[in-house]
Short mmCIF file of C-alpha atoms in Angstrom, two decimals:
data_model
loop_
_atom_site.label_atom_id
_atom_site.label_comp_id
_atom_site.label_asym_id
_atom_site.label_seq_id
_atom_site.Cartn_x
_atom_site.Cartn_y
_atom_site.Cartn_z
CA MET C 55 -95.54 14.00 -56.68
CA ALA C 56 -92.51 15.14 -54.76
CA LEU C 57 -90.64 13.21 -51.83
CA PRO C 58 -90.97 15.17 -48.30
CA VAL C 59 -87.31 17.12 -46.70
CA MET C 60 -88.23 15.73 -43.60
CA TYR C 61 -87.32 12.46 -45.29
CA ASN C 62 -84.12 13.03 -46.07
CA VAL C 63 -83.84 14.37 -43.17
CA ARG C 64 -84.63 11.39 -41.09
CA ASN C 65 -82.24 9.11 -43.70
CA LEU C 66 -78.91 11.03 -42.85
CA GLY C 67 -80.13 10.35 -38.70
CA GLN C 68 -80.63 6.62 -39.32
CA ARG C 69 -76.89 6.25 -40.99
CA TRP C 70 -75.08 8.39 -39.04
CA LYS C 71 -72.01 7.42 -39.07
CA VAL C 72 -71.60 7.61 -42.68
CA THR C 73 -72.95 11.03 -42.55
CA LEU C 74 -70.51 11.92 -40.03
CA LEU C 75 -67.60 10.66 -42.34
CA ALA C 76 -68.97 12.93 -45.04
CA VAL C 77 -69.67 15.91 -43.36
CA PHE C 78 -66.17 15.96 -41.34
CA GLY C 79 -63.94 15.46 -44.72
CA ILE C 80 -66.19 18.32 -46.76
CA ALA C 81 -65.80 20.39 -43.15
CA LEU C 82 -62.31 19.97 -43.28
CA VAL C 83 -61.74 21.17 -47.11
CA VAL C 84 -64.17 23.95 -46.14
CA ALA C 85 -61.95 25.11 -43.34
CA VAL C 86 -58.91 25.30 -45.06
CA PHE C 87 -60.87 27.33 -47.93
CA VAL C 88 -62.30 29.88 -45.37
CA ALA C 89 -58.75 30.38 -44.04
CA LEU C 90 -57.50 31.31 -47.18
CA LEU C 91 -60.29 33.70 -47.98
CA SER C 92 -60.21 35.38 -44.33
CA MET C 93 -56.46 35.48 -45.09
CA GLU C 94 -57.04 37.92 -48.17
CA ALA C 95 -60.32 39.52 -46.52
CA GLY C 96 -57.78 40.45 -43.32
CA PHE C 97 -55.69 41.77 -45.77
CA ARG C 98 -57.85 43.93 -47.93
CA ILE C 99 -59.49 45.31 -44.80
CA SER C 100 -56.48 46.31 -43.18
CA LEU C 101 -55.30 48.54 -46.25
CA ARG C 102 -59.24 49.49 -46.58
CA SER C 103 -59.17 50.82 -43.31
CA THR C 104 -55.87 52.81 -43.24
CA GLY C 105 -57.36 55.86 -45.12
CA SER C 106 -60.42 58.08 -44.09
CA PRO C 107 -62.63 59.09 -46.93
CA LEU C 108 -62.37 62.72 -46.01
CA ASN C 109 -59.00 62.66 -46.47
CA GLY C 110 -56.28 62.98 -49.27
CA ILE C 111 -52.73 61.87 -50.13
CA VAL C 112 -50.03 63.95 -52.38
CA THR C 113 -47.38 62.11 -53.50
CA GLN C 114 -45.15 62.78 -56.60
CA ARG C 115 -46.28 62.31 -60.01
CA GLY C 116 -46.06 58.66 -61.07
CA SER C 117 -44.83 57.45 -57.94
CA MET C 118 -45.95 53.97 -56.52
CA SER C 119 -45.56 54.56 -53.07
CA GLU C 120 -44.21 56.97 -50.58
CA LEU C 121 -41.08 55.26 -50.75
CA THR C 122 -40.53 56.37 -54.70
CA SER C 123 -42.00 59.64 -53.99
CA TRP C 124 -40.33 63.25 -52.96
CA MET C 125 -41.90 66.69 -53.09
CA ARG C 126 -40.13 70.24 -52.17
CA ILE C 127 -42.08 71.82 -48.71
CA GLU C 128 -42.58 74.79 -51.30
CA ASP C 129 -44.59 72.40 -53.33
CA ALA C 130 -46.50 71.34 -50.48
CA ASN C 131 -47.31 74.20 -49.31
CA VAL C 132 -48.77 75.41 -52.67
CA VAL C 133 -51.16 72.52 -52.23
CA MET C 134 -52.08 72.94 -48.32
CA VAL C 135 -53.14 76.17 -48.86
CA ASP C 136 -55.83 75.37 -51.32
CA PRO C 137 -59.06 76.71 -50.06
CA ARG C 138 -60.41 73.00 -50.66
CA VAL C 139 -58.33 71.86 -47.51
CA ALA C 140 -59.79 72.22 -44.39
CA ARG C 141 -58.84 74.04 -41.65
CA ASP C 142 -58.64 73.51 -37.45
CA SER C 143 -59.67 75.80 -35.25
CA ALA C 144 -56.93 78.38 -35.16
CA GLY C 145 -57.02 78.19 -39.11
CA ALA C 146 -54.35 75.93 -39.85
CA PRO C 147 -54.49 73.96 -42.74
CA LEU C 148 -55.49 70.14 -41.77
CA ALA C 149 -52.37 68.76 -43.20
CA SER C 150 -49.28 66.75 -42.47
CA CYS C 151 -46.19 66.70 -44.66
CA GLU C 152 -43.99 62.90 -43.63
CA VAL C 153 -41.38 61.54 -44.44
CA VAL C 154 -40.70 57.89 -44.87
CA ILE C 155 -37.95 55.60 -44.56
CA LEU C 156 -37.47 51.81 -43.79
CA THR C 157 -35.60 50.49 -41.07
CA THR C 158 -35.02 46.45 -40.31
CA ARG C 159 -36.10 44.36 -37.49
CA PRO C 160 -35.73 41.07 -36.07
CA LYS C 161 -39.23 39.26 -36.12
CA ARG C 162 -39.93 37.28 -32.76
CA THR C 163 -40.49 33.80 -34.23
CA ASP C 164 -37.39 33.39 -36.01
CA GLY C 165 -34.86 36.13 -35.58
CA GLN C 166 -35.12 37.03 -39.69
CA PRO C 167 -35.07 40.77 -40.54
CA ALA C 168 -38.36 42.24 -41.63
CA ASN C 169 -38.74 45.94 -43.09
CA VAL C 170 -40.90 48.31 -40.83
CA THR C 171 -42.03 51.54 -41.98
CA PHE C 172 -40.61 54.85 -39.66
CA ARG C 173 -42.59 57.39 -40.34
CA GLY C 174 -41.36 61.26 -39.17
CA VAL C 175 -45.34 63.25 -38.69
CA SER C 176 -45.81 66.89 -37.58
CA PRO C 177 -48.34 67.21 -34.89
CA MET C 178 -51.06 67.77 -36.98
CA ALA C 179 -50.86 63.97 -38.46
CA PHE C 180 -53.21 63.08 -35.57
CA LYS C 181 -55.69 65.66 -36.39
CA VAL C 182 -55.76 64.30 -39.85
CA ARG C 183 -55.82 60.64 -38.91
CA ASN C 184 -58.38 60.96 -35.48
CA GLY C 185 -58.19 57.29 -35.14
CA ILE C 186 -54.59 57.12 -34.24
CA LYS C 187 -54.78 56.44 -30.09
CA VAL C 188 -51.66 56.06 -27.76
CA VAL C 189 -52.38 52.82 -25.75
CA GLN C 190 -49.52 52.55 -23.87
CA GLY C 191 -46.96 55.30 -22.80
CA ARG C 192 -47.40 58.71 -24.27
CA SER C 193 -46.92 60.12 -27.04
CA PHE C 194 -43.44 61.33 -28.59
CA THR C 195 -42.22 64.58 -27.64
CA PRO C 196 -41.53 66.98 -30.70
CA GLY C 197 -38.14 67.80 -31.57
CA LEU C 198 -36.98 64.85 -29.41
CA TYR C 199 -35.64 61.31 -30.64
CA GLU C 200 -38.87 59.60 -29.26
CA VAL C 201 -41.17 57.34 -31.09
CA ILE C 202 -44.46 55.59 -30.81
CA VAL C 203 -44.83 52.18 -32.27
CA GLY C 204 -47.82 50.37 -33.79
CA LYS C 205 -49.15 47.71 -31.72
CA LYS C 206 -49.34 44.99 -34.27
CA MET C 207 -45.15 45.47 -35.21
CA ALA C 208 -44.57 45.76 -31.42
CA GLU C 209 -46.22 42.23 -31.16
CA ARG C 210 -44.27 40.92 -34.25
CA VAL C 211 -40.65 42.02 -33.94
CA THR C 212 -38.23 42.48 -31.14
CA GLY C 213 -36.86 45.76 -29.70
CA LEU C 214 -40.09 47.71 -29.67
CA ASP C 215 -41.16 47.46 -25.71
CA ILE C 216 -41.98 50.93 -24.21
CA GLY C 217 -38.05 51.94 -23.08
CA SER C 218 -36.06 50.61 -25.53
CA THR C 219 -33.70 52.02 -27.73
CA ILE C 220 -33.36 51.50 -31.28
CA SER C 221 -30.90 53.10 -33.59
CA VAL C 222 -31.95 53.95 -37.20
CA GLN C 223 -29.48 56.00 -39.23
CA LYS C 224 -26.85 56.39 -36.71
CA LYS C 225 -29.13 57.96 -34.33
CA ASP C 226 -30.71 56.36 -31.06
CA TRP C 227 -34.53 56.07 -31.01
CA LYS C 228 -36.50 55.69 -27.53
CA VAL C 229 -39.43 53.80 -27.50
CA VAL C 230 -42.20 56.28 -25.26
CA GLY C 231 -45.43 54.37 -26.32
CA LEU C 232 -47.54 52.02 -28.17
CA PHE C 233 -50.56 53.59 -30.64
CA ASP C 234 -53.86 51.87 -32.02
CA ALA C 235 -54.84 52.83 -35.27
CA GLY C 236 -58.43 50.45 -35.30
CA GLY C 237 -56.80 47.45 -37.17
CA SER C 238 -55.22 49.91 -39.99
CA SER C 239 -51.79 49.31 -41.37
CA PHE C 240 -50.40 52.30 -39.48
CA GLU C 241 -50.30 49.53 -36.64
CA SER C 242 -47.12 48.26 -38.45
CA GLU C 243 -45.18 51.59 -38.48
CA ILE C 244 -43.02 53.84 -36.13
CA TRP C 245 -43.57 57.23 -35.99
CA GLY C 246 -42.11 59.92 -34.91
CA ASP C 247 -41.32 63.81 -34.63
CA TYR C 248 -40.95 65.57 -38.44
CA ASN C 249 -38.83 67.98 -37.59
CA ALA C 250 -36.60 65.85 -35.23
CA MET C 251 -36.55 62.97 -38.12
CA ALA C 252 -35.98 64.64 -41.43
CA PRO C 253 -32.39 66.12 -40.37
CA ALA C 254 -31.34 62.47 -39.08
CA VAL C 255 -31.98 60.75 -41.90
CA GLY C 256 -31.13 63.29 -44.42
CA ARG C 257 -34.62 64.58 -45.70
CA ASN C 258 -34.48 68.21 -44.79
CA GLY C 259 -36.80 70.43 -46.86
CA GLY C 260 -39.34 68.32 -48.34
CA CYS C 261 -41.30 65.16 -47.76
CA GLU C 262 -42.58 61.52 -49.04
CA SER C 263 -46.29 62.52 -49.07
CA LEU C 264 -48.76 65.09 -47.84
CA THR C 265 -51.80 63.53 -46.32
CA LEU C 266 -54.92 66.32 -46.14
CA ARG C 267 -58.34 66.29 -44.57
CA LEU C 268 -60.70 68.17 -47.50
CA GLN C 269 -63.50 70.14 -46.84
CA ASP C 270 -65.74 68.00 -49.20
CA PRO C 271 -64.11 64.90 -50.56
CA GLU C 272 -66.33 65.52 -53.74
CA THR C 273 -63.66 68.14 -54.46
CA LEU C 274 -61.13 65.81 -55.08
CA PRO C 275 -61.20 64.46 -58.61
CA ALA C 276 -61.12 68.07 -59.70
CA PHE C 277 -58.36 69.09 -57.28
CA ASP C 278 -56.55 66.37 -58.67
CA LYS C 279 -57.03 67.41 -62.11
CA GLU C 280 -55.49 71.00 -60.92
CA VAL C 281 -52.66 69.46 -59.36
CA ARG C 282 -51.57 67.20 -62.17
CA ALA C 283 -51.88 70.22 -64.40
CA ASN C 284 -49.53 72.54 -62.44
CA PRO C 285 -45.84 71.78 -64.08
CA ARG C 286 -44.02 73.25 -61.25
CA VAL C 287 -45.85 70.90 -58.64
CA GLN C 288 -45.09 67.60 -60.65
CA LEU C 289 -47.34 65.91 -57.84
CA GLN C 290 -50.63 63.89 -57.62
CA LEU C 291 -53.25 63.94 -55.28
CA ASP C 292 -55.41 60.36 -54.91
CA SER C 293 -58.13 59.42 -51.81
CA GLU C 294 -56.13 57.96 -48.86
CA PRO C 295 -58.09 54.82 -48.90
CA LYS C 296 -57.95 54.46 -52.85
CA TYR C 297 -53.72 54.71 -52.31
CA TYR C 298 -53.31 52.28 -49.28
CA GLU C 299 -55.63 49.78 -51.17
CA ASN C 300 -53.62 50.12 -54.42
CA LEU C 301 -50.32 49.43 -52.31
CA ALA C 302 -51.34 46.11 -52.05
CA GLY C 303 -50.45 45.52 -55.54
CA GLY C 304 -50.85 42.03 -56.64
CA THR C 305 -50.64 40.39 -53.31
CA ALA C 306 -54.66 40.09 -52.93
CA GLN C 307 -54.99 38.47 -56.15
CA ALA C 308 -52.28 36.10 -55.54
CA LEU C 309 -53.78 35.39 -52.07
CA LEU C 310 -57.12 34.77 -53.98
CA GLY C 311 -55.38 32.56 -56.29
CA LEU C 312 -54.06 30.15 -53.89
CA ALA C 313 -57.27 29.82 -52.44
CA ALA C 314 -58.84 28.87 -55.59
CA PHE C 315 -55.70 26.15 -56.49
CA VAL C 316 -55.87 24.81 -52.93
CA SER C 317 -59.71 24.85 -52.64
CA ILE C 318 -59.67 22.86 -56.41
CA VAL C 319 -57.11 20.04 -55.06
CA MET C 320 -58.66 19.44 -52.16
CA SER C 321 -62.40 19.68 -53.25
CA ILE C 322 -62.05 17.06 -55.70
CA GLY C 323 -60.99 14.50 -52.70
CA ALA C 324 -64.13 15.48 -50.87
CA VAL C 325 -66.31 15.52 -53.96
CA PHE C 326 -65.43 11.83 -54.24
CA GLY C 327 -66.01 11.07 -51.16
CA ALA C 328 -69.35 12.63 -51.09
CA MET C 329 -70.07 10.75 -54.20
CA ASN C 330 -68.66 7.31 -53.03
CA THR C 331 -70.82 7.87 -49.68
CA MET C 332 -74.34 8.46 -51.91
CA TYR C 333 -73.45 5.58 -53.82
CA ALA C 334 -73.17 3.45 -50.71
CA ILE C 335 -76.16 5.18 -49.24
CA VAL C 336 -78.03 4.10 -53.06
CA SER C 337 -77.00 0.46 -52.98
CA GLN C 338 -78.08 0.03 -49.09
CA ARG C 339 -81.74 1.39 -50.19
CA THR C 340 -82.60 -0.17 -53.19
CA ARG C 341 -85.45 -2.01 -51.90
CA GLU C 342 -86.55 1.14 -50.44
CA ILE C 343 -86.25 3.24 -53.71
CA GLY C 344 -87.72 0.37 -55.54
CA THR C 345 -91.04 0.66 -53.02
CA LEU C 346 -90.60 4.72 -53.23
CA ARG C 347 -90.80 3.65 -57.25
CA ALA C 348 -94.22 1.27 -56.76
CA LEU C 349 -96.20 3.91 -54.68
CA GLY C 350 -96.11 6.15 -57.40
CA PHE C 351 -92.94 8.78 -57.26
CA SER C 352 -91.10 9.47 -60.09
CA ARG C 353 -87.86 9.14 -61.33
CA PHE C 354 -87.50 13.22 -60.85
CA SER C 355 -88.82 12.69 -57.44
CA ILE C 356 -86.16 10.10 -56.63
CA LEU C 357 -83.32 11.98 -58.20
CA PHE C 358 -84.12 15.46 -56.81
CA SER C 359 -84.64 13.85 -53.38
CA PHE C 360 -81.10 11.76 -53.35
CA VAL C 361 -79.53 15.18 -54.65
CA LEU C 362 -81.48 17.30 -51.57
CA GLU C 363 -79.61 14.79 -49.23
CA SER C 364 -76.18 15.21 -50.43
CA VAL C 365 -76.81 19.04 -50.49
CA LEU C 366 -78.25 18.50 -47.02
CA LEU C 367 -75.16 16.47 -45.83
CA ALA C 368 -72.17 18.84 -47.52
CA ALA C 369 -74.39 22.36 -46.09
CA LEU C 370 -73.61 20.59 -42.93
CA GLY C 371 -70.42 20.04 -43.65
CA GLY C 372 -70.27 23.72 -44.51
CA VAL C 373 -71.47 25.17 -41.54
CA LEU C 374 -68.80 22.75 -39.19
CA GLY C 375 -65.89 23.89 -41.57
CA CYS C 376 -66.51 27.59 -41.02
CA LEU C 377 -67.02 27.01 -37.23
CA LEU C 378 -63.72 25.29 -36.97
CA ALA C 379 -61.65 28.05 -39.32
CA PHE C 380 -63.64 30.62 -36.96
CA LEU C 381 -62.12 29.49 -33.96
CA THR C 382 -59.24 28.64 -35.24
CA VAL C 383 -57.81 31.40 -37.23
CA ASN C 384 -60.29 34.22 -37.00
CA GLY C 385 -58.16 37.16 -35.34
CA LEU C 386 -54.95 35.59 -35.70
CA THR C 387 -52.14 37.78 -37.32
CA THR C 388 -49.47 37.64 -39.56
CA ALA C 389 -47.82 39.61 -41.95
CA THR C 390 -46.41 40.60 -45.80
CA GLY C 391 -43.82 42.47 -46.93
CA GLN C 392 -45.40 41.80 -50.69
CA THR C 393 -46.07 45.11 -51.26
CA ASN C 394 -45.75 47.94 -53.04
CA SER C 395 -44.32 49.59 -49.82
CA PHE C 396 -42.05 47.17 -49.48
CA SER C 397 -42.46 46.87 -45.51
CA GLU C 398 -43.83 44.38 -43.04
CA LEU C 399 -47.61 45.10 -43.39
CA VAL C 400 -49.08 42.99 -40.22
CA PHE C 401 -53.13 41.90 -40.30
CA ALA C 402 -55.28 39.74 -38.88
CA PHE C 403 -57.41 37.33 -40.43
CA GLN C 404 -61.12 37.87 -40.76
CA ILE C 405 -63.69 35.69 -41.25
CA THR C 406 -66.62 38.46 -42.58
CA PRO C 407 -70.48 37.32 -43.54
CA PRO C 408 -69.21 37.12 -47.36
CA VAL C 409 -66.65 34.54 -46.54
CA VAL C 410 -69.13 32.16 -44.74
CA ALA C 411 -71.98 32.90 -47.54
CA ILE C 412 -68.94 31.85 -50.20
CA GLY C 413 -67.81 28.73 -47.68
CA ILE C 414 -70.85 27.48 -47.27
CA GLY C 415 -71.77 27.95 -51.16
CA PHE C 416 -68.80 26.22 -51.82
CA ALA C 417 -69.65 23.59 -49.38
CA VAL C 418 -73.40 22.85 -51.39
CA LEU C 419 -71.59 23.03 -54.61
CA MET C 420 -69.75 19.94 -53.96
CA GLY C 421 -72.77 18.39 -52.15
CA PHE C 422 -74.43 18.80 -55.55
CA VAL C 423 -71.64 17.63 -57.65
CA GLY C 424 -70.81 14.66 -55.58
CA GLY C 425 -74.47 13.50 -55.34
CA LEU C 426 -75.73 14.17 -58.92
CA LEU C 427 -74.67 10.72 -60.20
CA PRO C 428 -75.90 8.57 -57.52
CA ALA C 429 -78.67 10.29 -57.61
CA VAL C 430 -79.23 9.72 -61.09
CA ARG C 431 -78.24 5.77 -60.95
CA ALA C 432 -80.99 5.72 -58.18
CA SER C 433 -83.67 7.40 -59.99
CA ARG C 434 -83.14 4.83 -63.23
CA MET C 435 -83.12 2.03 -60.95
CA PRO C 436 -86.17 -0.40 -62.37
CA ILE C 437 -88.79 -0.78 -60.20
CA THR C 438 -88.56 -4.88 -60.33
CA THR C 439 -85.24 -5.26 -60.12
CA ALA C 440 -84.77 -2.64 -57.20
CA LEU C 441 -87.66 -4.83 -55.13
CA ARG C 442 -85.78 -8.47 -55.66
CA GLU C 443 -82.72 -6.61 -54.29
CA ALA C 444 -82.46 -7.83 -50.67
#
């Protein structure tokens, strides 16, 4: 015969002070754990949302990023005129040959230099990447030393407000607009006109990457195979989402490792706290346990009931911890330069449904481990001994 769940719920309410202490302890551990997971999730989401599944990106074969890539404009033309590349209404290939360099700007927080990607794009880039939208000011004028800045980077570093001038490669570039890119890593970049930027930075006659829109994304593997087999061009073709996700290198794994390490260290204390709480509850309810045993409830019923009580207590802490993390860190922006592009990538903490599920599951696991030994002690308590104790 099993004890009803309401029995456990009422017991948690009757001992509300002890319950709240244990719940808040677990909630703090879960909040830290969820915050670290949301950092890793936000980093991955930012990179994953950068590329369109309809797009491919061409770089030099063997390069790890655009910064280590270079192709002649003639080689880029060989790829972009392929019939598998989509075209606009005028029949022009939907492809953008782009130059990329790094520049540094001081951070607003501490004045330390941050690497910022400076990208020279063709007008076709706004058709290939249709998620780019100028939200303040205007777009740059082709041929002029004008730039637009991703809004996240403008918030993070100094000197990128509309109307300001930045010096790059001994040329002064005027900031004329801020753009939104749907939370992608492009919001961490500065964009200017390819024809103005390429000569200014010594990149005449070629580009670091070629981004193109495919008529059918399913043709990309065969397209890439043909490009790699061409000894003349020495290029490779990746899907754009995969390319930008690979830029993370080991950063995402490092963030997960940090979350695991911190959570393990903190969870040890939380488990012992839950265990002490349950031991205290068992010691206060010895006569009650004896009465339950005398009424015919089995040892397993007692064991299961006390474990369930501990799990319910931990689940409350898990829900509270997720709520605390959501209110304090969700949407908070941070940045890392530990990517294959060597540039500052600004991203936001993202508390997603999987992160919440993992956080609550982690809390339930702590409750189960913390309540198991006290529950075993309660289930093994002799009836006569329990009834004699006050």
